[in-house]
Amino acid sequence: MDFWVWWLVAAGGFAIVLVLTAMPELGMLSAGAAAAAVAAGLTDNVVVQVLVFAVVSVLLIALVRPLARRARNAAPELTGADALRGRSATVLERVDHTDGRIKLAGEVWSARSLSADDIFEPGSEVSVVEIDGATAVVM
């Protein structure tokens, strides 16, 4: 049997173990084995095939692992209500502890003040403390 077949079997084996263990390095080894299969189709020299396998696998691991580590350690981007906390808004209609309207992130929101004593008049700037359903709680 030709060596390229064995390299493809090795690539498939690495891919299967990758799926079972979720170790991304095995995907790089699988790609290296596929490259070695191509090399085996071009030459019968086993040393060249092993070198192609080693170089492609090591290069992929060296290039992909730092990118994956950086992506894994990056702070998650805030979305939805979490992204609105701490933002400033403009009062459109008087805001008290029960009712009011603000312009937040280009949209009109219902709002209420955090404290029963706080009242904000139209035109004043407020800060969003939290989002309670569809109402912004401001101070």
PDB file of N, CA and C in Angstrom, residues 81 84 100-102 104 108-112 130-137:
ATOM      1  N   ALA A  81     -28.985  44.579  27.874  1.00  0.00           N
ATOM      2  CA  ALA A  81     -29.157  45.478  29.011  1.00  0.00           C
ATOM      3  C   ALA A  81     -27.838  45.741  29.720  1.00  0.00           C
ATOM      4  N   LEU A  84     -25.985  48.770  28.496  1.00  0.00           N
ATOM      5  CA  LEU A  84     -26.592  50.080  28.753  1.00  0.00           C
ATOM      6  C   LEU A  84     -26.294  50.601  30.155  1.00  0.00           C
ATOM      7  N   GLY A 100     -41.399  58.390  33.780  1.00  0.00           N
ATOM      8  CA  GLY A 100     -40.605  59.372  33.059  1.00  0.00           C
ATOM      9  C   GLY A 100     -40.130  58.796  31.732  1.00  0.00           C
ATOM     10  N   ARG A 101     -39.514  59.659  30.914  1.00  0.00           N
ATOM     11  CA  ARG A 101     -38.985  59.239  29.613  1.00  0.00           C
ATOM     12  C   ARG A 101     -37.582  59.808  29.449  1.00  0.00           C
ATOM     13  N   ILE A 102     -36.682  58.966  28.890  1.00  0.00           N
ATOM     14  CA  ILE A 102     -35.317  59.405  28.606  1.00  0.00           C
ATOM     15  C   ILE A 102     -34.935  58.984  27.190  1.00  0.00           C
ATOM     16  N   LEU A 104     -31.975  57.216  25.441  1.00  0.00           N
ATOM     17  CA  LEU A 104     -30.820  56.391  25.774  1.00  0.00           C
ATOM     18  C   LEU A 104     -30.375  55.652  24.522  1.00  0.00           C
ATOM     19  N   VAL A 108     -35.972  56.142  22.749  1.00  0.00           N
ATOM     20  CA  VAL A 108     -36.757  56.649  23.875  1.00  0.00           C
ATOM     21  C   VAL A 108     -37.101  55.470  24.783  1.00  0.00           C
ATOM     22  N   TRP A 109     -36.770  55.639  26.066  1.00  0.00           N
ATOM     23  CA  TRP A 109     -37.032  54.602  27.068  1.00  0.00           C
ATOM     24  C   TRP A 109     -37.924  55.168  28.162  1.00  0.00           C
ATOM     25  N   SER A 110     -38.743  54.291  28.747  1.00  0.00           N
ATOM     26  CA  SER A 110     -39.412  54.683  29.982  1.00  0.00           C
ATOM     27  C   SER A 110     -38.364  54.609  31.084  1.00  0.00           C
ATOM     28  N   ALA A 111     -38.515  55.478  32.082  1.00  0.00           N
ATOM     29  CA  ALA A 111     -37.501  55.532  33.130  1.00  0.00           C
ATOM     30  C   ALA A 111     -38.143  55.854  34.462  1.00  0.00           C
ATOM     31  N   ARG A 112     -37.411  55.534  35.511  1.00  0.00           N
ATOM     32  CA  ARG A 112     -37.787  55.930  36.860  1.00  0.00           C
ATOM     33  C   ARG A 112     -36.500  56.171  37.632  1.00  0.00           C
ATOM     34  N   GLU A 130     -29.503  50.603  36.126  1.00  0.00           N
ATOM     35  CA  GLU A 130     -29.876  49.250  35.716  1.00  0.00           C
ATOM     36  C   GLU A 130     -31.062  49.322  34.764  1.00  0.00           C
ATOM     37  N   ILE A 131     -31.337  48.198  34.134  1.00  0.00           N
ATOM     38  CA  ILE A 131     -32.514  48.070  33.279  1.00  0.00           C
ATOM     39  C   ILE A 131     -33.443  47.079  33.966  1.00  0.00           C
ATOM     40  N   ASP A 132     -34.652  47.537  34.274  1.00  0.00           N
ATOM     41  CA  ASP A 132     -35.652  46.703  34.942  1.00  0.00           C
ATOM     42  C   ASP A 132     -36.770  46.462  33.946  1.00  0.00           C
ATOM     43  N   GLY A 133     -36.718  45.342  33.240  1.00  0.00           N
ATOM     44  CA  GLY A 133     -37.686  45.052  32.190  1.00  0.00           C
ATOM     45  C   GLY A 133     -37.455  45.996  31.038  1.00  0.00           C
ATOM     46  N   ALA A 134     -38.448  46.850  30.751  1.00  0.00           N
ATOM     47  CA  ALA A 134     -38.308  47.835  29.687  1.00  0.00           C
ATOM     48  C   ALA A 134     -38.156  49.245  30.245  1.00  0.00           C
ATOM     49  N   THR A 135     -37.771  49.321  31.521  1.00  0.00           N
ATOM     50  CA  THR A 135     -37.620  50.618  32.200  1.00  0.00           C
ATOM     51  C   THR A 135     -36.196  50.797  32.654  1.00  0.00           C
ATOM     52  N   ALA A 136     -35.631  51.961  32.345  1.00  0.00           N
ATOM     53  CA  ALA A 136     -34.300  52.287  32.806  1.00  0.00           C
ATOM     54  C   ALA A 136     -34.390  52.929  34.183  1.00  0.00           C
ATOM     55  N   VAL A 137     -33.607  52.441  35.115  1.00  0.00           N
ATOM     56  CA  VAL A 137     -33.522  53.023  36.448  1.00  0.00           C
ATOM     57  C   VAL A 137     -32.329  53.956  36.431  1.00  0.00           C
TER      58      VAL A 137
END
